[in-house]
A tleap script that builds the chain and sets N, CA, C and O, in Angstrom:
source leaprc.protein.ff14SB
mol = sequence {
  NMET TYR ARG ASN GLU ASP GLU LYS LEU SER
  ASP LYS ILE MET GLY GLU ALA VAL ILE GLU
  LEU LEU ASP GLU ARG GLU SER ILE THR SER
  GLY LEU LEU LEU LEU LYS LEU HIE THR PHE
  LEU LEU ALA ALA GLU GLU THR PHE ARG GLU
  ARG ALA ILE ARG ASP ALA ILE ARG SER VAL
  GLN ALA ALA VAL LEU ASN ASP GLY SER ARG
  THR PHE VAL GLN ALA SER LEU LEU CHIE
}
set mol.1.N position { -16.765 -3.151 1.163 }
set mol.1.CA position { -17.254 -1.857 1.292 }
set mol.1.C position { -16.358 -0.903 2.051 }
set mol.1.O position { -15.800 -1.293 3.077 }
set mol.2.N position { -16.203 0.252 1.626 }
set mol.2.CA position { -15.301 1.216 2.309 }
set mol.2.C position { -16.106 2.030 3.372 }
set mol.2.O position { -17.262 2.416 3.199 }
set mol.3.N position { -15.389 2.233 4.441 }
set mol.3.CA position { -15.987 2.996 5.595 }
set mol.3.C position { -15.986 4.514 5.251 }
set mol.3.O position { -16.876 5.250 5.677 }
set mol.4.N position { -15.038 4.937 4.523 }
set mol.4.CA position { -14.890 6.323 4.143 }
set mol.4.C position { -13.999 6.511 2.926 }
set mol.4.O position { -13.402 5.560 2.421 }
set mol.5.N position { -13.919 7.760 2.463 }
set mol.5.CA position { -13.096 8.060 1.323 }
set mol.5.C position { -11.604 7.910 1.562 }
set mol.5.O position { -10.840 7.571 0.657 }
set mol.6.N position { -11.220 8.162 2.757 }
set mol.6.CA position { -9.766 7.967 3.148 }
set mol.6.C position { -9.304 6.521 2.952 }
set mol.6.O position { -8.224 6.249 2.428 }
set mol.7.N position { -10.149 5.631 3.385 }
set mol.7.CA position { -9.839 4.187 3.256 }
set mol.7.C position { -9.768 3.836 1.782 }
set mol.7.O position { -8.879 3.088 1.376 }
set mol.8.N position { -10.703 4.369 0.948 }
set mol.8.CA position { -10.838 4.079 -0.431 }
set mol.8.C position { -9.476 4.604 -1.130 }
set mol.8.O position { -8.869 3.893 -1.931 }
set mol.9.N position { -9.072 5.804 -0.797 }
set mol.9.CA position { -7.945 6.307 -1.404 }
set mol.9.C position { -6.660 5.583 -0.977 }
set mol.9.O position { -5.741 5.468 -1.787 }
set mol.10.N position { -6.565 5.094 0.258 }
set mol.10.CA position { -5.479 4.260 0.745 }
set mol.10.C position { -5.389 3.013 -0.056 }
set mol.10.O position { -4.298 2.605 -0.453 }
set mol.11.N position { -6.496 2.400 -0.303 }
set mol.11.CA position { -6.469 1.086 -1.156 }
set mol.11.C position { -6.086 1.421 -2.566 }
set mol.11.O position { -5.385 0.643 -3.212 }
set mol.12.N position { -6.532 2.573 -3.074 }
set mol.12.CA position { -6.175 2.942 -4.467 }
set mol.12.C position { -4.697 3.150 -4.590 }
set mol.12.O position { -4.095 2.721 -5.574 }
set mol.13.N position { -4.081 3.808 -3.604 }
set mol.13.CA position { -2.685 4.025 -3.587 }
set mol.13.C position { -1.868 2.784 -3.478 }
set mol.13.O position { -0.807 2.645 -4.086 }
set mol.14.N position { -2.395 1.873 -2.679 }
set mol.14.CA position { -1.673 0.534 -2.524 }
set mol.14.C position { -1.759 -0.151 -3.938 }
set mol.14.O position { -0.785 -0.733 -4.416 }
set mol.15.N position { -2.894 -0.060 -4.545 }
set mol.15.CA position { -2.981 -0.684 -5.957 }
set mol.15.C position { -2.017 -0.031 -6.871 }
set mol.15.O position { -1.371 -0.749 -7.635 }
set mol.16.N position { -1.842 1.300 -6.878 }
set mol.16.CA position { -0.895 1.942 -7.660 }
set mol.16.C position { 0.495 1.417 -7.451 }
set mol.16.O position { 1.234 1.193 -8.410 }
set mol.17.N position { 0.882 1.204 -6.123 }
set mol.17.CA position { 2.181 0.790 -5.851 }
set mol.17.C position { 2.360 -0.703 -6.429 }
set mol.17.O position { 3.402 -1.011 -7.008 }
set mol.18.N position { 1.400 -1.536 -6.266 }
set mol.18.CA position { 1.481 -2.885 -6.811 }
set mol.18.C position { 1.589 -2.838 -8.378 }
set mol.18.O position { 2.374 -3.590 -8.956 }
set mol.19.N position { 0.829 -1.986 -9.032 }
set mol.19.CA position { 0.940 -1.873 -10.481 }
set mol.19.C position { 2.333 -1.417 -10.917 }
set mol.19.O position { 2.879 -1.915 -11.901 }
set mol.20.N position { 2.916 -0.435 -10.150 }
set mol.20.CA position { 4.300 -0.013 -10.492 }
set mol.20.C position { 5.256 -1.079 -10.342 }
set mol.20.O position { 6.125 -1.244 -11.199 }
set mol.21.N position { 5.164 -1.876 -9.245 }
set mol.21.CA position { 6.076 -3.007 -9.049 }
set mol.21.C position { 5.960 -4.001 -10.186 }
set mol.21.O position { 6.969 -4.495 -10.691 }
set mol.22.N position { 4.699 -4.306 -10.603 }
set mol.22.CA position { 4.522 -5.276 -11.692 }
set mol.22.C position { 5.086 -4.664 -13.023 }
set mol.22.O position { 5.705 -5.377 -13.814 }
set mol.23.N position { 4.865 -3.354 -13.252 }
set mol.23.CA position { 5.458 -2.768 -14.426 }
set mol.23.C position { 7.008 -2.851 -14.399 }
set mol.23.O position { 7.616 -2.961 -15.464 }
set mol.24.N position { 7.636 -2.804 -13.264 }
set mol.24.CA position { 9.009 -2.920 -13.083 }
set mol.24.C position { 9.515 -4.413 -13.061 }
set mol.24.O position { 10.710 -4.681 -12.935 }
set mol.25.N position { 8.553 -5.348 -13.188 }
set mol.25.CA position { 8.800 -6.795 -13.275 }
set mol.25.C position { 9.426 -7.221 -11.896 }
set mol.25.O position { 10.306 -8.080 -11.843 }
set mol.26.N position { 8.969 -6.628 -10.861 }
set mol.26.CA position { 9.390 -6.981 -9.507 }
set mol.26.C position { 8.431 -7.863 -8.862 }
set mol.26.O position { 7.244 -7.820 -9.184 }
set mol.27.N position { 8.893 -8.712 -7.918 }
set mol.27.CA position { 8.036 -9.509 -7.065 }
set mol.27.C position { 7.170 -8.587 -6.204 }
set mol.27.O position { 7.549 -7.460 -5.884 }
set mol.28.N position { 5.998 -9.106 -5.844 }
set mol.28.CA position { 5.195 -8.293 -4.931 }
set mol.28.C position { 5.400 -8.858 -3.559 }
set mol.28.O position { 4.739 -9.820 -3.167 }
set mol.29.N position { 6.299 -8.278 -2.835 }
set mol.29.CA position { 6.557 -8.703 -1.437 }
set mol.29.C position { 6.176 -7.564 -0.581 }
set mol.29.O position { 6.094 -6.431 -1.056 }
set mol.30.N position { 5.932 -7.825 0.705 }
set mol.30.CA position { 5.636 -6.794 1.674 }
set mol.30.C position { 6.756 -5.746 1.717 }
set mol.30.O position { 6.492 -4.545 1.753 }
set mol.31.N position { 8.057 -6.237 1.713 }
set mol.31.CA position { 9.162 -5.316 1.750 }
set mol.31.C position { 9.210 -4.372 0.584 }
set mol.31.O position { 9.353 -3.165 0.775 }
set mol.32.N position { 9.092 -4.905 -0.660 }
set mol.32.CA position { 9.057 -4.014 -1.812 }
set mol.32.C position { 7.860 -3.132 -1.920 }
set mol.32.O position { 7.949 -2.019 -2.437 }
set mol.33.N position { 6.716 -3.613 -1.434 }
set mol.33.CA position { 5.507 -2.752 -1.367 }
set mol.33.C position { 5.728 -1.634 -0.448 }
set mol.33.O position { 5.409 -0.494 -0.788 }
set mol.34.N position { 6.284 -1.897 0.762 }
set mol.34.CA position { 6.610 -0.816 1.726 }
set mol.34.C position { 7.619 0.208 1.113 }
set mol.34.O position { 7.463 1.420 1.259 }
set mol.35.N position { 8.612 -0.311 0.453 }
set mol.35.CA position { 9.605 0.578 -0.161 }
set mol.35.C position { 8.975 1.528 -1.160 }
set mol.35.O position { 9.232 2.732 -1.171 }
set mol.36.N position { 8.102 0.909 -2.036 }
set mol.36.CA position { 7.386 1.690 -3.033 }
set mol.36.C position { 6.461 2.744 -2.361 }
set mol.36.O position { 6.426 3.895 -2.797 }
set mol.37.N position { 5.781 2.382 -1.393 }
set mol.37.CA position { 4.818 3.305 -0.643 }
set mol.37.C position { 5.617 4.465 0.029 }
set mol.37.O position { 5.169 5.611 0.071 }
set mol.38.N position { 6.852 4.098 0.565 }
set mol.38.CA position { 7.729 5.190 1.145 }
set mol.38.C position { 8.126 6.094 0.037 }
set mol.38.O position { 8.137 7.310 0.226 }
set mol.39.N position { 8.469 5.551 -1.166 }
set mol.39.CA position { 8.813 6.393 -2.328 }
set mol.39.C position { 7.673 7.340 -2.568 }
set mol.39.O position { 7.861 8.555 -2.638 }
set mol.40.N position { 6.505 6.792 -2.691 }
set mol.40.CA position { 5.273 7.640 -2.910 }
set mol.40.C position { 5.185 8.749 -1.883 }
set mol.40.O position { 4.893 9.899 -2.211 }
set mol.41.N position { 5.457 8.366 -0.559 }
set mol.41.CA position { 5.351 9.294 0.549 }
set mol.41.C position { 6.274 10.459 0.336 }
set mol.41.O position { 5.894 11.614 0.528 }
set mol.42.N position { 7.485 10.156 -0.060 }
set mol.42.CA position { 8.459 11.231 -0.287 }
set mol.42.C position { 8.070 12.209 -1.403 }
set mol.42.O position { 8.455 13.378 -1.391 }
set mol.43.N position { 7.272 11.681 -2.395 }
set mol.43.CA position { 6.869 12.502 -3.561 }
set mol.43.C position { 5.508 13.200 -3.360 }
set mol.43.O position { 5.114 14.037 -4.172 }
set mol.44.N position { 4.799 12.853 -2.283 }
set mol.44.CA position { 3.419 13.341 -2.055 }
set mol.44.C position { 3.486 14.841 -1.834 }
set mol.44.O position { 4.292 15.340 -1.048 }
set mol.45.N position { 2.582 15.577 -2.578 }
set mol.45.CA position { 2.498 16.997 -2.442 }
set mol.45.C position { 1.302 17.458 -1.662 }
set mol.45.O position { 1.328 18.544 -1.082 }
set mol.46.N position { 0.231 16.650 -1.628 }
set mol.46.CA position { -0.923 16.973 -0.931 }
set mol.46.C position { -1.052 16.259 0.391 }
set mol.46.O position { -0.685 15.091 0.517 }
set mol.47.N position { -1.552 16.931 1.334 }
set mol.47.CA position { -1.679 16.413 2.704 }
set mol.47.C position { -2.617 15.185 2.689 }
set mol.47.O position { -2.282 14.187 3.327 }
set mol.48.N position { -3.744 15.206 2.014 }
set mol.48.CA position { -4.664 14.123 2.027 }
set mol.48.C position { -4.008 12.825 1.445 }
set mol.48.O position { -4.262 11.729 1.943 }
set mol.49.N position { -3.169 12.969 0.394 }
set mol.49.CA position { -2.507 11.920 -0.214 }
set mol.49.C position { -1.481 11.342 0.746 }
set mol.49.O position { -1.379 10.124 0.899 }
set mol.50.N position { -0.724 12.216 1.389 }
set mol.50.CA position { 0.238 11.813 2.306 }
set mol.50.C position { -0.403 10.914 3.463 }
set mol.50.O position { 0.114 9.868 3.855 }
set mol.51.N position { -1.477 11.400 3.913 }
set mol.51.CA position { -2.193 10.684 4.964 }
set mol.51.C position { -2.707 9.279 4.440 }
set mol.51.O position { -2.670 8.308 5.197 }
set mol.52.N position { -3.148 9.178 3.247 }
set mol.52.CA position { -3.656 7.990 2.708 }
set mol.52.C position { -2.422 6.970 2.481 }
set mol.52.O position { -2.561 5.759 2.655 }
set mol.53.N position { -1.255 7.536 2.094 }
set mol.53.CA position { -0.077 6.646 1.886 }
set mol.53.C position { 0.354 6.102 3.272 }
set mol.53.O position { 0.712 4.933 3.414 }
set mol.54.N position { 0.305 6.991 4.283 }
set mol.54.CA position { 0.683 6.481 5.617 }
set mol.54.C position { -0.275 5.466 6.068 }
set mol.54.O position { 0.152 4.562 6.785 }
set mol.55.N position { -1.542 5.497 5.737 }
set mol.55.CA position { -2.553 4.473 6.113 }
set mol.55.C position { -2.200 3.203 5.379 }
set mol.55.O position { -2.228 2.121 5.965 }
set mol.56.N position { -1.864 3.314 4.087 }
set mol.56.CA position { -1.446 2.095 3.349 }
set mol.56.C position { -0.289 1.480 3.967 }
set mol.56.O position { -0.284 0.261 4.141 }
set mol.57.N position { 0.744 2.239 4.336 }
set mol.57.CA position { 1.963 1.673 4.982 }
set mol.57.C position { 1.494 0.956 6.232 }
set mol.57.O position { 1.846 -0.209 6.418 }
set mol.58.N position { 0.740 1.571 7.072 }
set mol.58.CA position { 0.246 0.875 8.312 }
set mol.58.C position { -0.455 -0.413 7.999 }
set mol.58.O position { -0.249 -1.407 8.696 }
set mol.59.N position { -1.276 -0.433 6.975 }
set mol.59.CA position { -1.996 -1.680 6.576 }
set mol.59.C position { -0.992 -2.759 6.235 }
set mol.59.O position { -1.106 -3.889 6.710 }
set mol.60.N position { -0.016 -2.426 5.422 }
set mol.60.CA position { 0.945 -3.476 5.048 }
set mol.60.C position { 1.732 -3.948 6.241 }
set mol.60.O position { 1.920 -5.148 6.443 }
set mol.61.N position { 2.174 -3.039 7.000 }
set mol.61.CA position { 2.877 -3.369 8.240 }
set mol.61.C position { 2.078 -4.316 9.192 }
set mol.61.O position { 2.618 -5.278 9.737 }
set mol.62.N position { 0.755 -3.989 9.366 }
set mol.62.CA position { -0.094 -4.805 10.167 }
set mol.62.C position { -0.200 -6.226 9.541 }
set mol.62.O position { -0.208 -7.224 10.261 }
set mol.63.N position { -0.277 -6.295 8.256 }
set mol.63.CA position { -0.413 -7.607 7.533 }
set mol.63.C position { 0.833 -8.399 7.790 }
set mol.63.O position { 0.782 -9.607 8.018 }
set mol.64.N position { 2.002 -7.688 7.752 }
set mol.64.CA position { 3.242 -8.523 7.986 }
set mol.64.C position { 3.318 -9.058 9.426 }
set mol.64.O position { 3.722 -10.192 9.681 }
set mol.65.N position { 2.915 -8.192 10.333 }
set mol.65.CA position { 2.927 -8.565 11.731 }
set mol.65.C position { 1.931 -9.767 11.974 }
set mol.65.O position { 2.250 -10.716 12.691 }
set mol.66.N position { 0.789 -9.683 11.382 }
set mol.66.CA position { -0.186 -10.721 11.521 }
set mol.66.C position { 0.070 -12.024 10.792 }
set mol.66.O position { -0.383 -13.080 11.234 }
set mol.67.N position { 0.795 -11.965 9.676 }
set mol.67.CA position { 0.965 -13.164 8.829 }
set mol.67.C position { 2.449 -13.585 8.770 }
set mol.67.O position { 2.763 -14.429 7.931 }
set mol.68.N position { 3.310 -13.111 9.520 }
set mol.68.CA position { 4.667 -13.588 9.535 }
set mol.68.C position { 5.415 -13.424 8.223 }
set mol.68.O position { 5.464 -12.306 7.712 }
set mol.69.N position { 5.983 -14.433 7.664 }
set mol.69.CA position { 6.811 -14.319 6.570 }
set mol.69.C position { 6.169 -14.416 5.146 }
set mol.69.O position { 6.852 -14.298 4.128 }
set mol.70.N position { 4.841 -14.633 5.130 }
set mol.70.CA position { 4.171 -14.699 3.859 }
set mol.70.C position { 4.251 -13.351 3.153 }
set mol.70.O position { 4.382 -12.319 3.811 }
set mol.71.N position { 4.176 -13.344 1.827 }
set mol.71.CA position { 4.087 -12.025 1.140 }
set mol.71.C position { 2.754 -11.479 1.410 }
set mol.71.O position { 1.817 -12.177 1.796 }
set mol.72.N position { 2.682 -10.117 1.183 }
set mol.72.CA position { 1.396 -9.425 1.424 }
set mol.72.C position { 0.350 -9.887 0.553 }
set mol.72.O position { -0.799 -9.956 0.988 }
set mol.73.N position { 0.651 -10.247 -0.759 }
set mol.73.CA position { -0.382 -10.640 -1.681 }
set mol.73.C position { -0.891 -12.026 -1.262 }
set mol.73.O position { -2.094 -12.275 -1.338 }
set mol.74.N position { -0.004 -12.939 -0.820 }
set mol.74.CA position { -0.421 -14.213 -0.362 }
set mol.74.C position { -1.342 -14.043 0.854 }
set mol.74.O position { -2.369 -14.718 0.925 }
set mol.75.N position { -1.014 -13.168 1.808 }
set mol.75.CA position { -1.788 -12.994 2.925 }
set mol.75.C position { -3.195 -12.515 2.548 }
set mol.75.O position { -4.205 -12.973 3.082 }
set mol.76.N position { -3.207 -11.580 1.611 }
set mol.76.CA position { -4.511 -10.943 1.129 }
set mol.76.C position { -5.399 -11.985 0.490 }
set mol.76.O position { -6.615 -11.957 0.684 }
set mol.77.N position { -4.812 -12.924 -0.285 }
set mol.77.CA position { -5.565 -13.974 -0.939 }
set mol.77.C position { -6.160 -14.923 0.076 }
set mol.77.O position { -7.233 -15.476 -0.169 }
set mol.78.N position { -5.556 -15.119 1.126 }
set mol.78.CA position { -6.088 -16.010 2.193 }
set mol.78.C position { -7.237 -15.428 2.979 }
set mol.78.O position { -7.945 -16.185 3.644 }
set mol.79.N position { -7.458 -14.169 2.946 }
set mol.79.CA position { -8.421 -13.510 3.786 }
set mol.79.C position { -9.758 -13.265 2.969 }
set mol.79.O position { -10.717 -12.711 3.505 }
savepdb mol mol.pdb
quit
């Protein structure tokens, strides 16, 4: 359950980043996910989308810090 619309948009953007990586036939690692999210951030035109992308970046960074060297997807599956 989402606490608010910002959290929902952040998760949606993270999903968009994962889908783009899959379309590019890339592995889904925290590093590549962060790189893709930063690319999204550079292209963001709306303030609300930029804020949601920054939230998504913080979520991935937190997962990396909490789960060490596992990929973000592996960490998500374990929770």
